[in-house]
Structure formats: C-alpha cells, structure tokens
PDB file of C-alpha atoms and ligand atoms in Angstrom:
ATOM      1  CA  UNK A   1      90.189  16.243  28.995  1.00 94.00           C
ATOM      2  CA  UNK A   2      91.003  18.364  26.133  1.00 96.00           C
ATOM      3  CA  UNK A   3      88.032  20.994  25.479  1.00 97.00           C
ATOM      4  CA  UNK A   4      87.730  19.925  21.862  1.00 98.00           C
ATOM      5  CA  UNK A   5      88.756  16.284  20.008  1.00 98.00           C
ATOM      6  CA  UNK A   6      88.122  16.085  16.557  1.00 98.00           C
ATOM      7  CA  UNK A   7      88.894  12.710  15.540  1.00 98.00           C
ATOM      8  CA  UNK A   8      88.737  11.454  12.041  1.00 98.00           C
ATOM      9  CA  UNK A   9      86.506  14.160  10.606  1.00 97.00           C
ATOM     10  CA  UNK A  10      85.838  13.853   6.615  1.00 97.00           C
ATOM     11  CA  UNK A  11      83.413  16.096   4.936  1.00 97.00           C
ATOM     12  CA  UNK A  12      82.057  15.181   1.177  1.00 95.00           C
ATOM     13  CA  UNK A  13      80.203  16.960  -0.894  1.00 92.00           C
ATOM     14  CA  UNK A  14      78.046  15.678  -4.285  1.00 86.00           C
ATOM     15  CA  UNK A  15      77.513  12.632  -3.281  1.00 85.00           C
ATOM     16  CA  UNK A  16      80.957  11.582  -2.455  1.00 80.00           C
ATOM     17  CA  UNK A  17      83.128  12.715  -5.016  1.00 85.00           C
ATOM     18  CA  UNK A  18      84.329  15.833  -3.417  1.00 91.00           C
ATOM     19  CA  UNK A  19      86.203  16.054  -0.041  1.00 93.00           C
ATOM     20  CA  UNK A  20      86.363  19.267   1.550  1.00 95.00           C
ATOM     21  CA  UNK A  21      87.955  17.494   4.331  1.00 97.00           C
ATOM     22  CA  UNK A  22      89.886  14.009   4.376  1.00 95.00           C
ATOM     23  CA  UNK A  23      90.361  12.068   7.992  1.00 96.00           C
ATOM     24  CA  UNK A  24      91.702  15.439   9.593  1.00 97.00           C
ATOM     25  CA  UNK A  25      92.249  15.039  13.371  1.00 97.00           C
ATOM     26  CA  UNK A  26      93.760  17.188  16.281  1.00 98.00           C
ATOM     27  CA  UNK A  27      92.633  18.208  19.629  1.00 97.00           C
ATOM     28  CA  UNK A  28      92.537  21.836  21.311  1.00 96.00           C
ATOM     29  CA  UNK A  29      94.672  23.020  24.081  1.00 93.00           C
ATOM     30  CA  UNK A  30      92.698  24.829  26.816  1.00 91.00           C
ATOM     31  CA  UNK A  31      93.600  28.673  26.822  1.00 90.00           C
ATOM     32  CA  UNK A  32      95.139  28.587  23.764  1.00 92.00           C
ATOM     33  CA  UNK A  33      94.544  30.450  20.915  1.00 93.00           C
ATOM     34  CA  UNK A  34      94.832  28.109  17.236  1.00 96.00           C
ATOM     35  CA  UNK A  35      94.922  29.890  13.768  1.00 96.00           C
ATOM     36  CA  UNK A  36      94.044  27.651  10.908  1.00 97.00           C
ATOM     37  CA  UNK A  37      95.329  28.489   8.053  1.00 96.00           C
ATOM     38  CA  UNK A  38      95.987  27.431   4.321  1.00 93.00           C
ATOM     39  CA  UNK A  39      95.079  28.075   0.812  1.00 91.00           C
ATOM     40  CA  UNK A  40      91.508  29.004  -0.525  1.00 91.00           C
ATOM     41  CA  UNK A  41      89.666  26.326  -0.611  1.00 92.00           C
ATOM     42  CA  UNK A  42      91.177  23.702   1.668  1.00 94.00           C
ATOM     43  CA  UNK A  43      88.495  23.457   4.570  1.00 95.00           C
ATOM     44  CA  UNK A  44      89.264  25.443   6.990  1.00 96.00           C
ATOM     45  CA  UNK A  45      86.066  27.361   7.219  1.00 96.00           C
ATOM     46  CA  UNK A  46      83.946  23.687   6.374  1.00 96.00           C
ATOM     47  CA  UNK A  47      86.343  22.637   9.355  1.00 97.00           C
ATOM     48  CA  UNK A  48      85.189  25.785  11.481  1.00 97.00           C
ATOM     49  CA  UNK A  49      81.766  25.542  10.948  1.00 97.00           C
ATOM     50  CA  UNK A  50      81.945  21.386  11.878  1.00 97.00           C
ATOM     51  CA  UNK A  51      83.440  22.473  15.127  1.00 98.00           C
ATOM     52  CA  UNK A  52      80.337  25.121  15.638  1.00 97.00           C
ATOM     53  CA  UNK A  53      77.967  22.561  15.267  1.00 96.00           C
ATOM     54  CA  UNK A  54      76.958  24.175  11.810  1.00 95.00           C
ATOM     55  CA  UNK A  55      77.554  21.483   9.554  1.00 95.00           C
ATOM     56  CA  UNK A  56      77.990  17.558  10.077  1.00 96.00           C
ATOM     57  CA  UNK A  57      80.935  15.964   8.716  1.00 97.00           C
ATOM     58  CA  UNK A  58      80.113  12.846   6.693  1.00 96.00           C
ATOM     59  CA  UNK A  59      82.439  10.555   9.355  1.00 96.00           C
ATOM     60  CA  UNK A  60      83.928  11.637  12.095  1.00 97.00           C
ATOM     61  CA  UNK A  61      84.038  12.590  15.979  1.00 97.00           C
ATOM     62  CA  UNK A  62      83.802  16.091  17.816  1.00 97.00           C
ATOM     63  CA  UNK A  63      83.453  15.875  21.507  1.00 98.00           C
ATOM     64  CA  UNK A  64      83.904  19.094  23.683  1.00 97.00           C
ATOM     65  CA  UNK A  65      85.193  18.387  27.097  1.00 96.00           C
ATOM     66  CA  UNK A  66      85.017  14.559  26.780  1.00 97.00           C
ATOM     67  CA  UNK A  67      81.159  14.758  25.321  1.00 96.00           C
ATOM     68  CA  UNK A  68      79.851  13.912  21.889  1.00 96.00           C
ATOM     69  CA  UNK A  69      78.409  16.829  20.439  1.00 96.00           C
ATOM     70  CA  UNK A  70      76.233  17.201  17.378  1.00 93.00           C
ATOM     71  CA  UNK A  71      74.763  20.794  16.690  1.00 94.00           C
ATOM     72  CA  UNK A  72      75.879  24.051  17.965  1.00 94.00           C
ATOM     73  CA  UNK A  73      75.887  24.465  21.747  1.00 94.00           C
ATOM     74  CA  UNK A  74      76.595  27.277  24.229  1.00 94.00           C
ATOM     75  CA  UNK A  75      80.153  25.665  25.273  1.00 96.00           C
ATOM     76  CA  UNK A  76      80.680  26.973  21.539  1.00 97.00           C
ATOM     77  CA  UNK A  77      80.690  30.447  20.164  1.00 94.00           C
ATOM     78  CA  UNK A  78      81.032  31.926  16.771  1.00 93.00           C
ATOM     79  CA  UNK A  79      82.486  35.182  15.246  1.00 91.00           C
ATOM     80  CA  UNK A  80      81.920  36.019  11.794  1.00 87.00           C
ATOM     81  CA  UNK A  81      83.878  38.247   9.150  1.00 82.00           C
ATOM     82  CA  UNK A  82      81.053  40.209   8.625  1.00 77.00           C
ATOM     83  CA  UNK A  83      79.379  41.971  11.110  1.00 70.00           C
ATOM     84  CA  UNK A  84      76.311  40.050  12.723  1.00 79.00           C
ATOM     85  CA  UNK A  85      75.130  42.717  14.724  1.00 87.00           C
ATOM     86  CA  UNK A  86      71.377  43.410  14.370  1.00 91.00           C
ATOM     87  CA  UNK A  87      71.113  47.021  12.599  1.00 93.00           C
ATOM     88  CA  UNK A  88      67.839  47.197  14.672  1.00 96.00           C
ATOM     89  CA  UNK A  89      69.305  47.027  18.026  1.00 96.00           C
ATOM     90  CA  UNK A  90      71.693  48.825  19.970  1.00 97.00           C
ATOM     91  CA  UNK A  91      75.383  48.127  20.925  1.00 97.00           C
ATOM     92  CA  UNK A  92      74.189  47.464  24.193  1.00 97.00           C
ATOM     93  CA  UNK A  93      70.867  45.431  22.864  1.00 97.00           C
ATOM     94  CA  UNK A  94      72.834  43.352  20.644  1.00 96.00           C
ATOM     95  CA  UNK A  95      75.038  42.441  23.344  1.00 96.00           C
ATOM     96  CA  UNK A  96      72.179  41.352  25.654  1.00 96.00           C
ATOM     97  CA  UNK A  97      70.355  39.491  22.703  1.00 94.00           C
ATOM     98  CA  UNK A  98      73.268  36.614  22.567  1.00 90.00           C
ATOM     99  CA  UNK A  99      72.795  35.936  26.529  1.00 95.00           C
ATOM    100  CA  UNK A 100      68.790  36.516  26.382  1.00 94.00           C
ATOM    101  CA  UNK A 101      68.628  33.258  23.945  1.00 90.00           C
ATOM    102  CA  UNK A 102      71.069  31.570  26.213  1.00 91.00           C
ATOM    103  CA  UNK A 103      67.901  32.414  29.127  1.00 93.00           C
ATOM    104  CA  UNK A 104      70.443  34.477  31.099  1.00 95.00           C
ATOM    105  CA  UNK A 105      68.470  35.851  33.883  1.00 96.00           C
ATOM    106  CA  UNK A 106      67.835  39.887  33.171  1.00 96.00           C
ATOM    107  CA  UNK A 107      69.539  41.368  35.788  1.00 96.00           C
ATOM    108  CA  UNK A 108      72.833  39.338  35.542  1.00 96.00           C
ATOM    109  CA  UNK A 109      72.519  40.032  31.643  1.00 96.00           C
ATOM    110  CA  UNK A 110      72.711  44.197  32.532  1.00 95.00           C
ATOM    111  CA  UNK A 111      75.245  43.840  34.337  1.00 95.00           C
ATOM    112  CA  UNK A 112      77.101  41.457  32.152  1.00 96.00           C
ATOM    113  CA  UNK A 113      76.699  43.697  29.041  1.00 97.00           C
ATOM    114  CA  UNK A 114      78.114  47.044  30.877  1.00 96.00           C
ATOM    115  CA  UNK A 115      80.791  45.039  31.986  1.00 93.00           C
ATOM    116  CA  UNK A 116      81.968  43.484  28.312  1.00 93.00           C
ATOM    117  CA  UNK A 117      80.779  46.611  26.671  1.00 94.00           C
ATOM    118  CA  UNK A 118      83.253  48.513  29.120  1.00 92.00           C
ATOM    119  CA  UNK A 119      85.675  45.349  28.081  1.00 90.00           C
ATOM    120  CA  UNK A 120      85.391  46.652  24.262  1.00 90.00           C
ATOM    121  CA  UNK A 121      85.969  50.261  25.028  1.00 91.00           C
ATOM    122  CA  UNK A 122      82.456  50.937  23.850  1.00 94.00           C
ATOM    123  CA  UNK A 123      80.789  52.073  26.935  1.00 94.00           C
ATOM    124  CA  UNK A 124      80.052  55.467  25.559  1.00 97.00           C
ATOM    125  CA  UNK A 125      78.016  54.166  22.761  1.00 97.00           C
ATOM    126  CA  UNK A 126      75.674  51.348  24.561  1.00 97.00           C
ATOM    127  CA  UNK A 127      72.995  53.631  22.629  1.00 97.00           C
ATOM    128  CA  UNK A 128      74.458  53.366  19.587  1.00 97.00           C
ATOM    129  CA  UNK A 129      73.288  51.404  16.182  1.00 96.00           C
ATOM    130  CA  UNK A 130      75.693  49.824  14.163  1.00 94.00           C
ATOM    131  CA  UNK A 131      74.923  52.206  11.420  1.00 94.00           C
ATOM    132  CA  UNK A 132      76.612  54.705  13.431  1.00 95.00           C
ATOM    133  CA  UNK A 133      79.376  52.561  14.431  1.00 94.00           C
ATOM    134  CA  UNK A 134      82.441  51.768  12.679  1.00 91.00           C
ATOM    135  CA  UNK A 135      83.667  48.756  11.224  1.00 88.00           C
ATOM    136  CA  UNK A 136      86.012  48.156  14.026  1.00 88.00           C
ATOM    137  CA  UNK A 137      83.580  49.353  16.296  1.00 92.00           C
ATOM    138  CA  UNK A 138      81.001  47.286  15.312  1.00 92.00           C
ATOM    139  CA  UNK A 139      83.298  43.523  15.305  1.00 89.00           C
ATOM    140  CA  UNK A 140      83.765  45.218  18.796  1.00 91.00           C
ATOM    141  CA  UNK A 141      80.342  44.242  19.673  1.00 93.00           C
ATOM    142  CA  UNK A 142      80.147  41.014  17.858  1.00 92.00           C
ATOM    143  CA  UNK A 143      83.362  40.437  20.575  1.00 90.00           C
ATOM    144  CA  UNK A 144      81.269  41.591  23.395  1.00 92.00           C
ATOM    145  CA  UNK A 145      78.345  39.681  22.546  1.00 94.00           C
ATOM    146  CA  UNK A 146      80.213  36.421  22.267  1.00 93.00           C
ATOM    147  CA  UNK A 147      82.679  36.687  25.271  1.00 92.00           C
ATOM    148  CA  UNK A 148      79.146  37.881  27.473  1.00 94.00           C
ATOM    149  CA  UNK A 149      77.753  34.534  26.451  1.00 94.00           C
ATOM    150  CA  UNK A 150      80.520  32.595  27.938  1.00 94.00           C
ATOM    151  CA  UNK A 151      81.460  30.258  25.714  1.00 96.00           C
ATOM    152  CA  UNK A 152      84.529  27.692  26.702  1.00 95.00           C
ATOM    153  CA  UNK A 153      85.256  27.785  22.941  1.00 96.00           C
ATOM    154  CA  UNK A 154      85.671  30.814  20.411  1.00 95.00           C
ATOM    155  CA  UNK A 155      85.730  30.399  16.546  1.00 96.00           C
ATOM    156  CA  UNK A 156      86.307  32.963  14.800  1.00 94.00           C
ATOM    157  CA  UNK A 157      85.792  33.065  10.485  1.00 93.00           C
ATOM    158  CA  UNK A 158      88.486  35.628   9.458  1.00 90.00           C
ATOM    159  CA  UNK A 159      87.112  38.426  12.588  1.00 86.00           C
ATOM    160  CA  UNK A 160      89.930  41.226  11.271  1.00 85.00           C
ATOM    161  CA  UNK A 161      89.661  40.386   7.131  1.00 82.00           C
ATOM    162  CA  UNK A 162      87.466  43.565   6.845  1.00 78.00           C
ATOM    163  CA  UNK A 163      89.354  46.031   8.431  1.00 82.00           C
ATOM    164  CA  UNK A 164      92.195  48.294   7.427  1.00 84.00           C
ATOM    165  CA  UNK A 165      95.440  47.585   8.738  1.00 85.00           C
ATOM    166  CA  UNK A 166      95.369  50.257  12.040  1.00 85.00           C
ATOM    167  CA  UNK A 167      92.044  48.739  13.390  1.00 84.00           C
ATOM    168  CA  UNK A 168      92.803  45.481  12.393  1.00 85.00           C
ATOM    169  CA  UNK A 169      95.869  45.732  14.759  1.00 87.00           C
ATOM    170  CA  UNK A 170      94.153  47.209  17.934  1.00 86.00           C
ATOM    171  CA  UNK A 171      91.676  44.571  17.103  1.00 84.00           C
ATOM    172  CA  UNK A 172      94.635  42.239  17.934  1.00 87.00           C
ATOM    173  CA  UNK A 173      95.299  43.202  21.053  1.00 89.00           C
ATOM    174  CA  UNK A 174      92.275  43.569  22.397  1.00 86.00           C
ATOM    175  CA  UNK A 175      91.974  40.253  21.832  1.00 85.00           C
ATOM    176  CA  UNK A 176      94.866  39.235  23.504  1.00 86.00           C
ATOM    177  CA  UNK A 177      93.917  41.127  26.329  1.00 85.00           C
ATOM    178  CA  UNK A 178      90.326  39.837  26.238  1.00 83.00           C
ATOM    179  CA  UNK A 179      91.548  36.100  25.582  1.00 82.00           C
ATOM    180  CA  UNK A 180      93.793  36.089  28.604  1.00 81.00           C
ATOM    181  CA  UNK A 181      91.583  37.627  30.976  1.00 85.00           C
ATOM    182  CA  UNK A 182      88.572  35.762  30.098  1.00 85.00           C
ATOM    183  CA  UNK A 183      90.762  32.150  29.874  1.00 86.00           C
ATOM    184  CA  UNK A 184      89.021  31.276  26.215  1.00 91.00           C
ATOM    185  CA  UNK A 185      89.907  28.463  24.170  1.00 94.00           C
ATOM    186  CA  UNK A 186      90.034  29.972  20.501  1.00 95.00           C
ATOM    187  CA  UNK A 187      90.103  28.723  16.700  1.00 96.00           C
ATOM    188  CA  UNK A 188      91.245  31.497  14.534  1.00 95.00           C
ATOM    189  CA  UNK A 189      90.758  31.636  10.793  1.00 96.00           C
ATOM    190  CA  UNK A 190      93.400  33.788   8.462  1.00 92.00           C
ATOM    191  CA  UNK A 191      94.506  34.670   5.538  1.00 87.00           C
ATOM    192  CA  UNK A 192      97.504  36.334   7.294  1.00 88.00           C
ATOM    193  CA  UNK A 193     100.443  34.076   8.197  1.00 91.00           C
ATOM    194  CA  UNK A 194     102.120  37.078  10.026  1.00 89.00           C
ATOM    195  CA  UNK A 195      98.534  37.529  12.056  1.00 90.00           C
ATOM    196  CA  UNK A 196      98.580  34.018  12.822  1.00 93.00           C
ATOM    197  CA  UNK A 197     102.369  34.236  14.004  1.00 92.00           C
ATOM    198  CA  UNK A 198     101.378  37.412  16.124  1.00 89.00           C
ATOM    199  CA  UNK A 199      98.289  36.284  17.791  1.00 90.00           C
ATOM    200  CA  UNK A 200      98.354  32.009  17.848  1.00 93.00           C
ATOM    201  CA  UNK A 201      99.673  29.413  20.109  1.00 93.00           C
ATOM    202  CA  UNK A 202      99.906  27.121  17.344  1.00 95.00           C
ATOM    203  CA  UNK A 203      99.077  26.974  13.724  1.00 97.00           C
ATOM    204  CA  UNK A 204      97.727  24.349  12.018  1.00 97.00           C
ATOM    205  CA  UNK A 205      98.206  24.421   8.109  1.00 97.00           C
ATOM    206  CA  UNK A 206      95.784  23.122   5.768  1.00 96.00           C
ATOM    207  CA  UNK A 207      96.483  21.386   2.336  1.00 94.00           C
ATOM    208  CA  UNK A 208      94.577  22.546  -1.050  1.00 85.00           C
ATOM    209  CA  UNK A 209      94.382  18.533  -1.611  1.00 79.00           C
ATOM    210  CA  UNK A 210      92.507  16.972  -0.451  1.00 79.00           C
ATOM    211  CA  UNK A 211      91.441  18.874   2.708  1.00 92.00           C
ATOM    212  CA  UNK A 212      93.991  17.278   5.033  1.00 95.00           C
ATOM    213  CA  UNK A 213      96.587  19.004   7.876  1.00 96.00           C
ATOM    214  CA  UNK A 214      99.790  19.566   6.597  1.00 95.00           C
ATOM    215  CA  UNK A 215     101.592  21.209   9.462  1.00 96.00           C
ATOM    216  CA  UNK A 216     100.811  21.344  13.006  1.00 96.00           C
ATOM    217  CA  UNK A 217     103.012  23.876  14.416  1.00 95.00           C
ATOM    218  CA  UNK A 218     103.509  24.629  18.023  1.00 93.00           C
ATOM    219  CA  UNK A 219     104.447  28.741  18.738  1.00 91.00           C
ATOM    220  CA  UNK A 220     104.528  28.405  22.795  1.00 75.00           C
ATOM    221  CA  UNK A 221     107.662  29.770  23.986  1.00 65.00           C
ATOM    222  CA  UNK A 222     108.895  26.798  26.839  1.00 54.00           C
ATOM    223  CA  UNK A 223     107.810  28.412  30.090  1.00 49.00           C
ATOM    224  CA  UNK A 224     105.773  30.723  29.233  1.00 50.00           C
ATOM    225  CA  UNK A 225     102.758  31.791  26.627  1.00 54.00           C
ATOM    226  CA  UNK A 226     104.403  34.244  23.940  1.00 50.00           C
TER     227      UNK A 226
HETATM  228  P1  ADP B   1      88.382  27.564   2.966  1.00 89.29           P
HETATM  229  O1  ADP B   1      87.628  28.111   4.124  1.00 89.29           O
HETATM  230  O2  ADP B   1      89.690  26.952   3.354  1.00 89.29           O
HETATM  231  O3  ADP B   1      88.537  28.562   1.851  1.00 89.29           O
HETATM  232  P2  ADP B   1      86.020  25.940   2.578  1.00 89.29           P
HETATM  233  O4  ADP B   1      85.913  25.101   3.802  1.00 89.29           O
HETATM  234  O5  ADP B   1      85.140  27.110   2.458  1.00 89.29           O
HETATM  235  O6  ADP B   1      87.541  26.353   2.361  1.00 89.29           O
HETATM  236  O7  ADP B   1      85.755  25.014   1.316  1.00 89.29           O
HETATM  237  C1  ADP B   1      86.436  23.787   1.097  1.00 89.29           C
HETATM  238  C2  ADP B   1      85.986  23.212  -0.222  1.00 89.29           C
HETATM  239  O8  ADP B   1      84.658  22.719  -0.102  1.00 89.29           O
HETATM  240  C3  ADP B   1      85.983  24.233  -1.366  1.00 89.29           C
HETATM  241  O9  ADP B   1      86.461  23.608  -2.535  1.00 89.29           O
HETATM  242  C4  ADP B   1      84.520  24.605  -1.485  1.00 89.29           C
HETATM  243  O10 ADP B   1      84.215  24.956  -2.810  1.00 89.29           O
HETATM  244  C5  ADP B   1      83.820  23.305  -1.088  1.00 89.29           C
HETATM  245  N1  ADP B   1      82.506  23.540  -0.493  1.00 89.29           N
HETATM  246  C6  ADP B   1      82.261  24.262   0.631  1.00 89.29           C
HETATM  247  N2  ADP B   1      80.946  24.273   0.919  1.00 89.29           N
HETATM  248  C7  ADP B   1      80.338  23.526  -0.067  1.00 89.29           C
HETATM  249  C8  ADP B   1      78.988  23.151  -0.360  1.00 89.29           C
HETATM  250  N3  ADP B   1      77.976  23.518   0.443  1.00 89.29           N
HETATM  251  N4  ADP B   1      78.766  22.379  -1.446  1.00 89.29           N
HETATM  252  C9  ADP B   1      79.775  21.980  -2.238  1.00 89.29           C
HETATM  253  N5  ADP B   1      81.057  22.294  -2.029  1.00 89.29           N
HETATM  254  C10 ADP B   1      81.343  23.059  -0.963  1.00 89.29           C
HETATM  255  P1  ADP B   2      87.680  52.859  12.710  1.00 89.29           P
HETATM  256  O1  ADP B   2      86.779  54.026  12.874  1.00 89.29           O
HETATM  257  O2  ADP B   2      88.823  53.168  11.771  1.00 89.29           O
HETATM  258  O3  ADP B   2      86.986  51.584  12.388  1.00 89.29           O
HETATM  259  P2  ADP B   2      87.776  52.190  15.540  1.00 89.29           P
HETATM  260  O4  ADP B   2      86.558  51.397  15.366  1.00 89.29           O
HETATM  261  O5  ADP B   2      88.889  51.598  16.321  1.00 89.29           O
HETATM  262  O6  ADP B   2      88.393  52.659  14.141  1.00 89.29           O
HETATM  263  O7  ADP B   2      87.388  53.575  16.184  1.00 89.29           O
HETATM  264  C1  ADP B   2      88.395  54.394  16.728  1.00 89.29           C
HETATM  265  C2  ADP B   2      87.742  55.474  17.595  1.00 89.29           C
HETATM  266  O8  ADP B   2      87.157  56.461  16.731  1.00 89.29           O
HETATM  267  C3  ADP B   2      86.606  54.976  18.456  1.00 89.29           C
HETATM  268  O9  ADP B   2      86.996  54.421  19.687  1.00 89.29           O
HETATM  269  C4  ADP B   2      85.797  56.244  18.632  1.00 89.29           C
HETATM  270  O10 ADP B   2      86.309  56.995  19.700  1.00 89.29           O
HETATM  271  C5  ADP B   2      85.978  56.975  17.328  1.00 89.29           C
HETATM  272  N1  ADP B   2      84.832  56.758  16.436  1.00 89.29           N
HETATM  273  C6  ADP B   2      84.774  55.917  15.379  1.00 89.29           C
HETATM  274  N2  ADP B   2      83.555  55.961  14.802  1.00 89.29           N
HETATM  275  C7  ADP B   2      82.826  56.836  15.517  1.00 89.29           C
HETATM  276  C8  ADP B   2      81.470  57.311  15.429  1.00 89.29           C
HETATM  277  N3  ADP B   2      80.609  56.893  14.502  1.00 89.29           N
HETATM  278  N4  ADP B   2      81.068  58.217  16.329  1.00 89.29           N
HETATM  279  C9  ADP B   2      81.904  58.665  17.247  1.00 89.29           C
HETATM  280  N5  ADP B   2      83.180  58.257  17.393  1.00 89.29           N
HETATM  281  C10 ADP B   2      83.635  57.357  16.542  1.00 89.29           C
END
C-alpha cells in the first residue's frame, strides 16, 4: 500500500472556469523524497496543500496508506517557506507545541524535543526565541517540530526559498540526514531544478496549462538510493 494515492485530483476555481489542477494522478513511494516542480502558477502548491488536507479538490481521491482522507491529519505534516515558529515561544516550546496538540503525553514530549532539537544542532539554544535565531536557525525548528510529531508524510512549500545559498545548502543535508534516519516519506516544492536533482528521488514536473503532470521522472540509482 503506497503511503499516498492521489487519483484523479482536479481543482477549479470561479465557479469552474479555472483549473488549477486537471485529472493529475500519481502515488508516493515510501522513503522517498519527491520534488514537484514547474512554472509559477501550475499547481504545485494547490497540489501540496490538497495532499495536507488544506484544501479539497473539486473531484478527486487522496488516500494515505490505503484510507480515504479528507482534512489534514497527523499521518501528514507541513513545512512552510516562511517561518511558522511562534515568536512567543521558545525553540524548545515551539517544538513541544506541535506534539502537545497531537496530546503527546508530557514526559515523552521532553524527551522527544531534546532529542530532535539535538537532531537540528540547536541544543544550545532550547531557550532561545526566534527573534534571536537566524533564518536558518529558525526553519531548523520548524524541522524539529515537524519530524517530533511523527508524521509518515512531509510536505514541504519551498522550506530553503528564503535562505542564502550557504544555509540553504547545510539545510540540504541535514535533511538528507534527517530523512534517512527518521524513514519519512517527503513532497518537496522548488523553484530549483538543481535542488530538486540534489535532494529528490524523483521529480515530477508540472505544466503552466492546464495544471496537469508533464514529466514523472525517476532519479533512483538501480540498487541503491542516490
Ligand atoms: P504554484 O504553486 O505552482 O505557483 P498554485 O498552486 O499556487 O501554483 O496556483 C495555481 C493556479 O491557481 C494559479 O493560477 C493561481 O493563481 C490559482 N489559484 C490558487 N489559489 C487560488 C484561489 N484561492 N482562488 C483563485 N485562484 C487560485
Ligand atoms: P545563518 O546565520 O546564516 O542563517 P545558520 O542558521 O546555519 O546560518 O547558523 C550558523 C551558526 O551560526 C549557528 O549554528 C550558530 O552557531 C551561529 N549563530 C547564528 N545565529 C546566531 C545567534 N543569533 N546567536 C548565536 N549564534 C548564532
């Protein structure tokens, strides 16, 4: 069982007459990581946000794991461009606030925070609020919070677009790291072709018109991951 079908999704907007996506199907390898990518405009965030249970498509099918979903879910997690973290929290707070509305008991949720925190070379500033964080430092935390909530399935809306080129690439491989250790299925949006040759299993290319895959492009080497 695949950990996410879509099948048949189309998304309209205005009554009809526009289609951000058009009868777009595929289904997710487990332990893979899949970068969509594609011209401004052509659905991959709409698409992104359908998987996350943010949006409904107009017709269509997601189940995760064999299960119709509707509506975000914990099997699902989400990683913005922007940084989500809660300006009046701490590193260490924020991380604990994703698994504390997931009902994670408090004990396990201490322990789980040093441990990801640790994960994200951030241990020294558990104390810390994002306003004293970097930009790095602070998608860092949006990481730890995410991958501390467990979530089969990572999406992730363009996680590096704000950062300059040096973060941006030990951003890269700490999520390599993070992705193999922690056996995560992932959906990757970029701008970057070369990012999404770097860091995905496969690519799947969107059109501008009208909101339909192009390419699906396996980047597995045969016998062995990259
Ligand atoms: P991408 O992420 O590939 O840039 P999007 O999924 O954001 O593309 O958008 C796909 C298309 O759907 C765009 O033309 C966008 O303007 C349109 N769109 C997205 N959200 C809405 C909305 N809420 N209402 C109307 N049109 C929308
Ligand atoms: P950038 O600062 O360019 O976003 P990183 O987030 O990767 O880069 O941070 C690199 C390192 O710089 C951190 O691991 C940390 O040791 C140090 N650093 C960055 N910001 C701060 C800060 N506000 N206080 C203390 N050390 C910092």
């Amino acid at each position: 069982v695949p950990p996410l079908k879509a099948s048949r999704i189309s998304k309209e907007y205005l009554g009809g007459t526009f289609k951000a996506l058009d009868d777009v199907s595929f289904e997710l390898q487990e332990n893979q990581i899949t970068a969509f990518v594609g011209p401004s405009g052509c659905g991959k965030t709409t698409m992104l946000r359908i998987i996350a249970g943010l949006e409904y498509p107009t017709r269509g099918r997601l189940e995760v794991f064999g299960k119709n979903v509707q509506g975000p879910g914990p099997d699902r997690g989400m990683i913005f461009q922007a940084y989500t973290s809660f300006p009046w929290l701490t590193a260490m707070q924020n991380v604990e606030y994703g698994m504390k509305i997931l009902k994670v008991p408090a004990a396990e949720r201490r322990e789980r925070t040093m441990n990801f925190l640790k994960l994200v070379h951030l241990e020294k500033f558990a104390d810390s609020y994002p306003r004293s964080l970097s930009g790095g430092m602070k998608q860092r935390v949006a990481l730890a919070r995410t991958l501390a909530q467990n979530p089969a399935i990572i999406l992730m809306d363009e996680p590096f677009g704000a950062l300059d080129a040096q973060v941006r690439w030990e951003m890269q491989e700490l999520m390599i790291e993070l992705i193999e250790r922690e056996k995560k299925t992932v959906v990757a949006i970029t701008h970057d072709i070369e990012e999404a040759i770097y860091l995905a299993d496969r690519i799947i290319f969107f059109s501008r018109q009208p909101g339909r895959i192009k390419a699906d492009i396996p980047l597995t080497f045969k016998g062995g991951r990259r």
